[in-house]
mmCIF file of N, CA and C in Angstrom:
data_model
loop_
_atom_site.group_PDB
_atom_site.id
_atom_site.type_symbol
_atom_site.label_atom_id
_atom_site.label_comp_id
_atom_site.label_asym_id
_atom_site.label_seq_id
_atom_site.Cartn_x
_atom_site.Cartn_y
_atom_site.Cartn_z
ATOM 1 N N MET A 1 0.818 -1.186 0.000
ATOM 2 C CA MET A 1 0.000 0.000 0.000
ATOM 3 C C MET A 1 0.873 1.266 0.000
ATOM 4 N N LEU A 2 1.846 1.317 0.930
ATOM 5 C CA LEU A 2 2.731 2.476 1.015
ATOM 6 C C LEU A 2 3.612 2.567 -0.228
ATOM 7 N N THR A 3 4.070 1.423 -0.731
ATOM 8 C CA THR A 3 4.905 1.418 -1.930
ATOM 9 C C THR A 3 4.133 1.953 -3.119
ATOM 10 N N LYS A 4 2.887 1.560 -3.258
ATOM 11 C CA LYS A 4 2.066 2.038 -4.368
ATOM 12 C C LYS A 4 1.856 3.549 -4.263
ATOM 13 N N PHE A 5 1.612 4.039 -3.043
ATOM 14 C CA PHE A 5 1.434 5.477 -2.825
ATOM 15 C C PHE A 5 2.705 6.233 -3.208
ATOM 16 N N LEU A 6 3.880 5.753 -2.743
ATOM 17 C CA LEU A 6 5.144 6.426 -3.055
ATOM 18 C C LEU A 6 5.455 6.380 -4.550
ATOM 19 N N ASN A 7 5.151 5.255 -5.187
ATOM 20 C CA ASN A 7 5.375 5.171 -6.633
ATOM 21 C C ASN A 7 4.507 6.173 -7.390
ATOM 22 N N ASN A 8 3.291 6.381 -6.944
ATOM 23 C CA ASN A 8 2.374 7.289 -7.621
ATOM 24 C C ASN A 8 2.635 8.762 -7.290
ATOM 25 N N TYR A 9 2.980 9.048 -6.040
ATOM 26 C CA TYR A 9 3.055 10.441 -5.598
ATOM 27 C C TYR A 9 4.427 10.876 -5.062
ATOM 28 N N GLY A 10 5.391 9.984 -5.030
ATOM 29 C CA GLY A 10 6.696 10.279 -4.443
ATOM 30 C C GLY A 10 7.408 11.451 -5.100
ATOM 31 N N TYR A 11 7.457 11.475 -6.430
ATOM 32 C CA TYR A 11 8.148 12.568 -7.129
ATOM 33 C C TYR A 11 7.430 13.897 -6.940
ATOM 34 N N MET A 12 6.120 13.840 -6.844
ATOM 35 C CA MET A 12 5.362 15.059 -6.622
ATOM 36 C C MET A 12 5.649 15.613 -5.217
ATOM 37 N N ILE A 13 5.745 14.750 -4.228
ATOM 38 C CA ILE A 13 6.066 15.177 -2.865
ATOM 39 C C ILE A 13 7.481 15.740 -2.814
ATOM 40 N N LEU A 14 8.425 15.065 -3.456
ATOM 41 C CA LEU A 14 9.814 15.531 -3.495
ATOM 42 C C LEU A 14 9.913 16.893 -4.180
ATOM 43 N N GLY A 15 9.212 17.069 -5.285
ATOM 44 C CA GLY A 15 9.212 18.353 -5.991
ATOM 45 C C GLY A 15 8.635 19.467 -5.134
ATOM 46 N N GLY A 16 7.558 19.185 -4.445
ATOM 47 C CA GLY A 16 6.958 20.187 -3.555
ATOM 48 C C GLY A 16 7.894 20.572 -2.423
ATOM 49 N N ALA A 17 8.581 19.584 -1.860
ATOM 50 C CA ALA A 17 9.537 19.868 -0.784
ATOM 51 C C ALA A 17 10.690 20.730 -1.297
ATOM 52 N N MET A 18 11.148 20.480 -2.517
ATOM 53 C CA MET A 18 12.229 21.285 -3.095
ATOM 54 C C MET A 18 11.770 22.725 -3.307
ATOM 55 N N ILE A 19 10.585 22.911 -3.803
ATOM 56 C CA ILE A 19 10.058 24.261 -4.029
ATOM 57 C C ILE A 19 9.954 25.015 -2.706
ATOM 58 N N ILE A 20 9.448 24.363 -1.680
ATOM 59 C CA ILE A 20 9.336 24.999 -0.371
ATOM 60 C C ILE A 20 10.727 25.338 0.177
ATOM 61 N N GLY A 21 11.684 24.429 0.018
ATOM 62 C CA GLY A 21 13.043 24.676 0.503
ATOM 63 C C GLY A 21 13.688 25.859 -0.187
ATOM 64 N N PHE A 22 13.588 25.943 -1.515
ATOM 65 C CA PHE A 22 14.175 27.058 -2.252
ATOM 66 C C PHE A 22 13.465 28.364 -1.909
ATOM 67 N N SER A 23 12.173 28.312 -1.726
ATOM 68 C CA SER A 23 11.426 29.519 -1.386
ATOM 69 C C SER A 23 11.814 30.030 -0.009
ATOM 70 N N ALA A 24 12.093 29.144 0.916
ATOM 71 C CA ALA A 24 12.485 29.551 2.266
ATOM 72 C C ALA A 24 13.813 30.286 2.233
ATOM 73 N N PHE A 25 14.769 29.820 1.433
ATOM 74 C CA PHE A 25 16.066 30.498 1.336
ATOM 75 C C PHE A 25 15.897 31.864 0.704
ATOM 76 N N LYS A 26 15.113 31.960 -0.344
ATOM 77 C CA LYS A 26 14.870 33.241 -0.994
ATOM 78 C C LYS A 26 14.148 34.187 -0.049
ATOM 79 N N GLY A 27 13.238 33.668 0.754
ATOM 80 C CA GLY A 27 12.521 34.486 1.716
ATOM 81 C C GLY A 27 13.442 35.033 2.793
ATOM 82 N N ALA A 28 14.440 34.256 3.200
ATOM 83 C CA ALA A 28 15.399 34.735 4.203
ATOM 84 C C ALA A 28 16.192 35.905 3.652
ATOM 85 N N GLU A 29 16.578 35.856 2.376
ATOM 86 C CA GLU A 29 17.299 36.977 1.762
ATOM 87 C C GLU A 29 16.407 38.222 1.729
ATOM 88 N N ALA A 30 15.145 38.046 1.383
ATOM 89 C CA ALA A 30 14.230 39.184 1.314
ATOM 90 C C ALA A 30 13.983 39.763 2.706
ATOM 91 N N TYR A 31 13.890 38.902 3.706
ATOM 92 C CA TYR A 31 13.625 39.356 5.073
ATOM 93 C C TYR A 31 14.793 40.157 5.632
ATOM 94 N N THR A 32 16.038 39.696 5.394
ATOM 95 C CA THR A 32 17.200 40.400 5.927
ATOM 96 C C THR A 32 17.566 41.613 5.084
ATOM 97 N N GLY A 33 17.080 41.674 3.854
ATOM 98 C CA GLY A 33 17.384 42.808 2.993
ATOM 99 C C GLY A 33 18.769 42.756 2.397
ATOM 100 N N LYS A 34 19.449 41.613 2.496
ATOM 101 C CA LYS A 34 20.786 41.493 1.932
ATOM 102 C C LYS A 34 20.978 40.091 1.395
ATOM 103 N N SER A 35 21.953 39.959 0.531
ATOM 104 C CA SER A 35 22.290 38.652 -0.004
ATOM 105 C C SER A 35 22.987 37.832 1.070
ATOM 106 N N LEU A 36 22.677 36.550 1.131
ATOM 107 C CA LEU A 36 23.327 35.669 2.084
ATOM 108 C C LEU A 36 24.604 35.063 1.512
ATOM 109 N N ALA A 37 24.893 35.351 0.255
ATOM 110 C CA ALA A 37 26.092 34.822 -0.388
ATOM 111 C C ALA A 37 27.321 35.601 0.059
ATOM 112 N N PRO A 38 28.472 34.921 0.194
ATOM 113 C CA PRO A 38 29.686 35.625 0.585
ATOM 114 C C PRO A 38 30.171 36.566 -0.520
ATOM 115 N N VAL A 39 30.973 37.554 -0.118
ATOM 116 C CA VAL A 39 31.558 38.523 -1.038
ATOM 117 C C VAL A 39 33.060 38.269 -1.081
ATOM 118 N N THR A 40 33.657 38.349 -2.266
ATOM 119 C CA THR A 40 35.104 38.162 -2.395
ATOM 120 C C THR A 40 35.797 39.519 -2.381
ATOM 121 N N VAL A 41 36.798 39.646 -1.514
ATOM 122 C CA VAL A 41 37.607 40.854 -1.401
ATOM 123 C C VAL A 41 39.015 40.467 -1.859
ATOM 124 N N TYR A 42 39.574 41.236 -2.814
ATOM 125 C CA TYR A 42 40.846 40.895 -3.453
ATOM 126 C C TYR A 42 42.003 41.738 -2.916
ATOM 127 N N PHE A 43 43.187 41.129 -2.892
ATOM 128 C CA PHE A 43 44.394 41.807 -2.436
ATOM 129 C C PHE A 43 45.069 42.493 -3.621
ATOM 130 N N HIS A 44 45.420 43.782 -3.467
ATOM 131 C CA HIS A 44 46.023 44.567 -4.542
ATOM 132 C C HIS A 44 47.430 45.044 -4.205
ATOM 133 N N GLY A 45 48.065 44.444 -3.228
ATOM 134 C CA GLY A 45 49.404 44.856 -2.840
ATOM 135 C C GLY A 45 50.448 43.824 -3.229
ATOM 136 N N THR A 46 51.600 43.914 -2.580
ATOM 137 C CA THR A 46 52.708 42.994 -2.804
ATOM 138 C C THR A 46 52.652 41.901 -1.741
ATOM 139 N N PRO A 47 52.425 40.633 -2.121
ATOM 140 C CA PRO A 47 52.251 39.569 -1.128
ATOM 141 C C PRO A 47 53.542 39.158 -0.420
ATOM 142 N N THR A 48 54.676 39.748 -0.795
ATOM 143 C CA THR A 48 55.919 39.459 -0.082
ATOM 144 C C THR A 48 56.215 40.528 0.970
ATOM 145 N N ASP A 49 55.327 41.500 1.111
ATOM 146 C CA ASP A 49 55.471 42.567 2.102
ATOM 147 C C ASP A 49 54.384 42.391 3.169
ATOM 148 N N PRO A 50 54.745 41.978 4.382
ATOM 149 C CA PRO A 50 53.721 41.706 5.409
ATOM 150 C C PRO A 50 52.896 42.934 5.788
ATOM 151 N N THR A 51 53.486 44.127 5.735
ATOM 152 C CA THR A 51 52.712 45.323 6.101
ATOM 153 C C THR A 51 51.615 45.597 5.078
ATOM 154 N N GLN A 52 51.854 45.262 3.806
ATOM 155 C CA GLN A 52 50.813 45.451 2.799
ATOM 156 C C GLN A 52 49.706 44.414 2.948
ATOM 157 N N VAL A 53 50.048 43.180 3.296
ATOM 158 C CA VAL A 53 49.023 42.140 3.504
ATOM 159 C C VAL A 53 48.118 42.533 4.676
ATOM 160 N N GLU A 54 48.685 43.146 5.710
ATOM 161 C CA GLU A 54 47.916 43.554 6.889
ATOM 162 C C GLU A 54 47.150 44.858 6.690
ATOM 163 N N ASP A 55 47.514 45.636 5.676
ATOM 164 C CA ASP A 55 46.890 46.937 5.418
ATOM 165 C C ASP A 55 45.536 46.740 4.737
ATOM 166 N N LEU A 56 44.448 47.043 5.440
ATOM 167 C CA LEU A 56 43.101 46.824 4.902
ATOM 168 C C LEU A 56 42.821 47.663 3.659
ATOM 169 N N SER A 57 43.538 48.775 3.464
ATOM 170 C CA SER A 57 43.326 49.599 2.267
ATOM 171 C C SER A 57 43.849 48.907 1.006
ATOM 172 N N GLN A 58 44.628 47.843 1.164
ATOM 173 C CA GLN A 58 45.141 47.085 0.013
ATOM 174 C C GLN A 58 44.128 46.040 -0.476
ATOM 175 N N TRP A 59 43.011 45.927 0.188
ATOM 176 C CA TRP A 59 41.986 44.932 -0.135
ATOM 177 C C TRP A 59 40.721 45.641 -0.623
ATOM 178 N N SER A 60 40.146 45.173 -1.746
ATOM 179 C CA SER A 60 38.880 45.736 -2.236
ATOM 180 C C SER A 60 38.113 44.674 -3.022
ATOM 181 N N THR A 61 36.868 44.980 -3.316
ATOM 182 C CA THR A 61 36.017 44.030 -4.041
ATOM 183 C C THR A 61 36.281 44.018 -5.541
ATOM 184 N N SER A 62 37.124 44.917 -6.038
ATOM 185 C CA SER A 62 37.442 44.885 -7.472
ATOM 186 C C SER A 62 38.502 43.809 -7.719
ATOM 187 N N PRO A 63 38.312 42.943 -8.735
ATOM 188 C CA PRO A 63 39.249 41.850 -9.003
ATOM 189 C C PRO A 63 40.675 42.352 -9.241
ATOM 190 N N ASN A 64 41.633 41.511 -8.854
ATOM 191 C CA ASN A 64 43.036 41.885 -8.984
ATOM 192 C C ASN A 64 43.732 41.250 -10.189
ATOM 193 N N GLY A 65 43.035 40.469 -10.972
ATOM 194 C CA GLY A 65 43.609 39.855 -12.167
ATOM 195 C C GLY A 65 44.520 38.679 -11.886
ATOM 196 N N LYS A 66 44.593 38.217 -10.653
ATOM 197 C CA LYS A 66 45.438 37.075 -10.277
ATOM 198 C C LYS A 66 44.609 35.804 -10.273
ATOM 199 N N SER A 67 45.279 34.683 -10.426
ATOM 200 C CA SER A 67 44.621 33.387 -10.377
ATOM 201 C C SER A 67 44.671 32.873 -8.936
ATOM 202 N N CYS A 68 43.607 33.091 -8.216
ATOM 203 C CA CYS A 68 43.533 32.651 -6.821
ATOM 204 C C CYS A 68 43.180 31.166 -6.819
ATOM 205 N N ASN A 69 44.158 30.311 -6.527
ATOM 206 C CA ASN A 69 43.973 28.871 -6.665
ATOM 207 C C ASN A 69 44.049 28.106 -5.355
ATOM 208 N N ASN A 70 44.006 28.819 -4.241
ATOM 209 C CA ASN A 70 43.949 28.211 -2.908
ATOM 210 C C ASN A 70 45.187 27.377 -2.580
ATOM 211 N N GLN A 71 46.368 27.836 -3.017
ATOM 212 C CA GLN A 71 47.607 27.107 -2.743
ATOM 213 C C GLN A 71 48.312 27.557 -1.465
ATOM 214 N N ASP A 72 47.818 28.584 -0.792
ATOM 215 C CA ASP A 72 48.346 29.059 0.490
ATOM 216 C C ASP A 72 49.820 29.446 0.453
ATOM 217 N N GLU A 73 50.225 30.149 -0.595
ATOM 218 C CA GLU A 73 51.588 30.651 -0.674
ATOM 219 C C GLU A 73 51.636 32.177 -0.644
ATOM 220 N N LEU A 74 50.727 32.836 -1.374
ATOM 221 C CA LEU A 74 50.702 34.297 -1.462
ATOM 222 C C LEU A 74 49.269 34.803 -1.303
ATOM 223 N N ALA A 75 49.112 35.961 -0.671
ATOM 224 C CA ALA A 75 47.791 36.562 -0.479
ATOM 225 C C ALA A 75 47.137 36.831 -1.828
ATOM 226 N N CYS A 76 45.846 36.563 -1.953
ATOM 227 C CA CYS A 76 45.131 36.795 -3.211
ATOM 228 C C CYS A 76 43.711 37.319 -2.982
ATOM 229 N N ALA A 77 42.902 36.604 -2.186
ATOM 230 C CA ALA A 77 41.507 36.997 -1.980
ATOM 231 C C ALA A 77 40.980 36.388 -0.685
ATOM 232 N N VAL A 78 39.875 36.938 -0.216
ATOM 233 C CA VAL A 78 39.199 36.428 0.978
ATOM 234 C C VAL A 78 37.703 36.522 0.741
ATOM 235 N N GLN A 79 36.971 35.458 1.073
ATOM 236 C CA GLN A 79 35.517 35.501 1.023
ATOM 237 C C GLN A 79 35.013 35.851 2.421
ATOM 238 N N VAL A 80 34.145 36.870 2.494
ATOM 239 C CA VAL A 80 33.594 37.317 3.767
ATOM 240 C C VAL A 80 32.090 37.530 3.622
ATOM 241 N N ASP A 81 31.436 37.655 4.738
ATOM 242 C CA ASP A 81 30.018 37.994 4.763
ATOM 243 C C ASP A 81 29.875 39.465 4.358
ATOM 244 N N PRO A 82 28.845 39.836 3.606
ATOM 245 C CA PRO A 82 28.668 41.237 3.202
ATOM 246 C C PRO A 82 28.605 42.216 4.371
ATOM 247 N N THR A 83 28.197 41.761 5.552
ATOM 248 C CA THR A 83 28.128 42.663 6.709
ATOM 249 C C THR A 83 29.506 43.023 7.251
ATOM 250 N N ASP A 84 30.562 42.336 6.800
ATOM 251 C CA ASP A 84 31.917 42.626 7.252
ATOM 252 C C ASP A 84 32.620 43.661 6.378
ATOM 253 N N LEU A 85 31.871 44.250 5.430
ATOM 254 C CA LEU A 85 32.433 45.287 4.570
ATOM 255 C C LEU A 85 32.075 46.666 5.105
ATOM 256 N N ASN A 86 32.787 47.688 4.611
ATOM 257 C CA ASN A 86 32.510 49.064 5.026
ATOM 258 C C ASN A 86 31.165 49.526 4.459
ATOM 259 N N GLY A 87 30.760 50.736 4.776
ATOM 260 C CA GLY A 87 29.461 51.262 4.361
ATOM 261 C C GLY A 87 29.245 51.264 2.863
ATOM 262 N N SER A 88 30.291 51.501 2.094
ATOM 263 C CA SER A 88 30.148 51.503 0.634
ATOM 264 C C SER A 88 30.198 50.092 0.060
ATOM 265 N N GLY A 89 30.543 49.101 0.886
ATOM 266 C CA GLY A 89 30.576 47.713 0.439
ATOM 267 C C GLY A 89 31.733 47.393 -0.481
ATOM 268 N N THR A 90 32.815 48.165 -0.412
ATOM 269 C CA THR A 90 33.939 47.953 -1.331
ATOM 270 C C THR A 90 35.200 47.432 -0.675
ATOM 271 N N SER A 91 35.293 47.471 0.644
ATOM 272 C CA SER A 91 36.479 46.946 1.335
ATOM 273 C C SER A 91 36.099 46.554 2.761
ATOM 274 N N PHE A 92 37.077 46.019 3.483
ATOM 275 C CA PHE A 92 36.828 45.548 4.842
ATOM 276 C C PHE A 92 36.411 46.672 5.780
ATOM 277 N N ASP A 93 35.563 46.335 6.746
ATOM 278 C CA ASP A 93 35.210 47.240 7.836
ATOM 279 C C ASP A 93 36.235 47.001 8.943
ATOM 280 N N SER A 94 37.065 47.994 9.218
ATOM 281 C CA SER A 94 38.158 47.825 10.183
ATOM 282 C C SER A 94 37.653 47.589 11.606
ATOM 283 N N SER A 95 36.391 47.868 11.880
ATOM 284 C CA SER A 95 35.865 47.593 13.216
ATOM 285 C C SER A 95 35.477 46.120 13.376
ATOM 286 N N LYS A 96 35.431 45.368 12.266
ATOM 287 C CA LYS A 96 35.042 43.960 12.325
ATOM 288 C C LYS A 96 36.172 43.010 11.952
ATOM 289 N N ILE A 97 37.087 43.454 11.093
ATOM 290 C CA ILE A 97 38.147 42.572 10.607
ATOM 291 C C ILE A 97 39.505 43.226 10.811
ATOM 292 N N ALA A 98 40.427 42.455 11.347
ATOM 293 C CA ALA A 98 41.833 42.840 11.427
ATOM 294 C C ALA A 98 42.651 41.661 10.910
ATOM 295 N N ILE A 99 43.532 41.932 9.972
ATOM 296 C CA ILE A 99 44.318 40.879 9.331
ATOM 297 C C ILE A 99 45.755 40.937 9.813
ATOM 298 N N GLU A 100 46.338 39.760 10.015
ATOM 299 C CA GLU A 100 47.766 39.692 10.246
ATOM 300 C C GLU A 100 48.373 38.826 9.146
ATOM 301 N N ALA A 101 49.612 39.107 8.801
ATOM 302 C CA ALA A 101 50.304 38.382 7.743
ATOM 303 C C ALA A 101 50.972 37.140 8.332
ATOM 304 N N THR A 102 50.660 35.991 7.762
ATOM 305 C CA THR A 102 51.271 34.735 8.173
ATOM 306 C C THR A 102 52.306 34.352 7.127
ATOM 307 N N SER A 103 53.512 34.091 7.574
ATOM 308 C CA SER A 103 54.628 33.796 6.675
ATOM 309 C C SER A 103 54.495 32.415 6.040
ATOM 310 N N THR A 104 54.819 32.333 4.745
ATOM 311 C CA THR A 104 54.900 31.068 4.018
ATOM 312 C C THR A 104 56.287 30.993 3.390
ATOM 313 N N SER A 105 56.574 29.947 2.662
ATOM 314 C CA SER A 105 57.889 29.827 2.028
ATOM 315 C C SER A 105 58.076 30.831 0.893
ATOM 316 N N SER A 106 56.983 31.364 0.331
ATOM 317 C CA SER A 106 57.072 32.296 -0.800
ATOM 318 C C SER A 106 56.758 33.740 -0.443
ATOM 319 N N GLY A 107 56.008 33.963 0.626
ATOM 320 C CA GLY A 107 55.578 35.320 0.970
ATOM 321 C C GLY A 107 54.682 35.294 2.179
ATOM 322 N N TYR A 108 53.517 35.965 2.070
ATOM 323 C CA TYR A 108 52.598 36.069 3.200
ATOM 324 C C TYR A 108 51.165 35.836 2.752
ATOM 325 N N ILE A 109 50.386 35.257 3.659
ATOM 326 C CA ILE A 109 48.961 35.053 3.442
ATOM 327 C C ILE A 109 48.204 35.710 4.587
ATOM 328 N N PRO A 110 46.931 36.078 4.374
ATOM 329 C CA PRO A 110 46.165 36.706 5.445
ATOM 330 C C PRO A 110 45.620 35.686 6.433
ATOM 331 N N SER A 111 45.610 36.071 7.682
ATOM 332 C CA SER A 111 44.923 35.303 8.713
ATOM 333 C C SER A 111 44.279 36.310 9.655
ATOM 334 N N LEU A 112 43.319 35.863 10.409
ATOM 335 C CA LEU A 112 42.618 36.767 11.319
ATOM 336 C C LEU A 112 43.485 37.107 12.518
ATOM 337 N N GLU A 113 43.504 38.372 12.844
ATOM 338 C CA GLU A 113 44.195 38.813 14.053
ATOM 339 C C GLU A 113 43.344 38.403 15.245
ATOM 340 N N PRO A 114 43.960 37.946 16.340
ATOM 341 C CA PRO A 114 43.163 37.579 17.522
ATOM 342 C C PRO A 114 42.267 38.743 17.957
ATOM 343 N N GLY A 115 41.040 38.422 18.284
ATOM 344 C CA GLY A 115 40.078 39.437 18.695
ATOM 345 C C GLY A 115 39.223 39.954 17.548
ATOM 346 N N SER A 116 39.618 39.656 16.314
ATOM 347 C CA SER A 116 38.828 40.048 15.152
ATOM 348 C C SER A 116 37.606 39.142 15.098
ATOM 349 N N ASN A 117 36.453 39.700 14.709
ATOM 350 C CA ASN A 117 35.220 38.938 14.813
ATOM 351 C C ASN A 117 34.362 39.031 13.556
ATOM 352 N N PRO A 118 34.860 38.576 12.397
ATOM 353 C CA PRO A 118 34.006 38.609 11.212
ATOM 354 C C PRO A 118 32.980 37.477 11.240
ATOM 355 N N MET A 119 31.923 37.647 10.463
ATOM 356 C CA MET A 119 30.911 36.600 10.346
ATOM 357 C C MET A 119 31.495 35.390 9.612
ATOM 358 N N GLN A 120 32.338 35.650 8.624
ATOM 359 C CA GLN A 120 32.931 34.599 7.806
ATOM 360 C C GLN A 120 34.280 35.103 7.324
ATOM 361 N N PHE A 121 35.279 34.232 7.242
ATOM 362 C CA PHE A 121 36.605 34.607 6.750
ATOM 363 C C PHE A 121 37.210 33.382 6.093
ATOM 364 N N ASN A 122 37.225 33.365 4.760
ATOM 365 C CA ASN A 122 37.709 32.206 4.009
ATOM 366 C C ASN A 122 38.764 32.679 3.014
ATOM 367 N N PRO A 123 40.066 32.627 3.380
ATOM 368 C CA PRO A 123 41.118 33.064 2.444
ATOM 369 C C PRO A 123 41.244 32.122 1.247
ATOM 370 N N ILE A 124 41.459 32.717 0.083
ATOM 371 C CA ILE A 124 41.748 31.962 -1.142
ATOM 372 C C ILE A 124 43.078 32.513 -1.648
ATOM 373 N N ASN A 125 44.151 31.812 -1.360
ATOM 374 C CA ASN A 125 45.478 32.304 -1.696
ATOM 375 C C ASN A 125 45.960 31.721 -3.023
ATOM 376 N N ARG A 126 47.171 32.072 -3.433
ATOM 377 C CA ARG A 126 47.719 31.603 -4.705
ATOM 378 C C ARG A 126 49.146 31.164 -4.494
ATOM 379 N N ASN A 127 49.709 30.549 -5.523
ATOM 380 C CA ASN A 127 51.121 30.146 -5.419
ATOM 381 C C ASN A 127 51.975 30.994 -6.311
#
């Protein structure tokens, strides 16, 4: 009995559940008034200079033309929550994010300074 019901209506139930699930995510974006997707902030300085990696003015949402391949050798980009950006939404909000340069064999990569409290911080470095 249950098998016959699932064979007849199972795909319809699954489709309805998917529609409700996607609608709930879209509704959360509309309710908060912002996108829930992370924003990528790119490094525009010299990744072999630790003071430039730590300087928040060297980071912006405009692409830097580098191939960020997540090899953890040189600073390239960071994915953050949109609420961790400044008022114009173009660079880091210094009241929420502080970066320190972590040494690698080739240069420096960004890491969070202790006490920094971003919603999300996902570095995407390059080699």
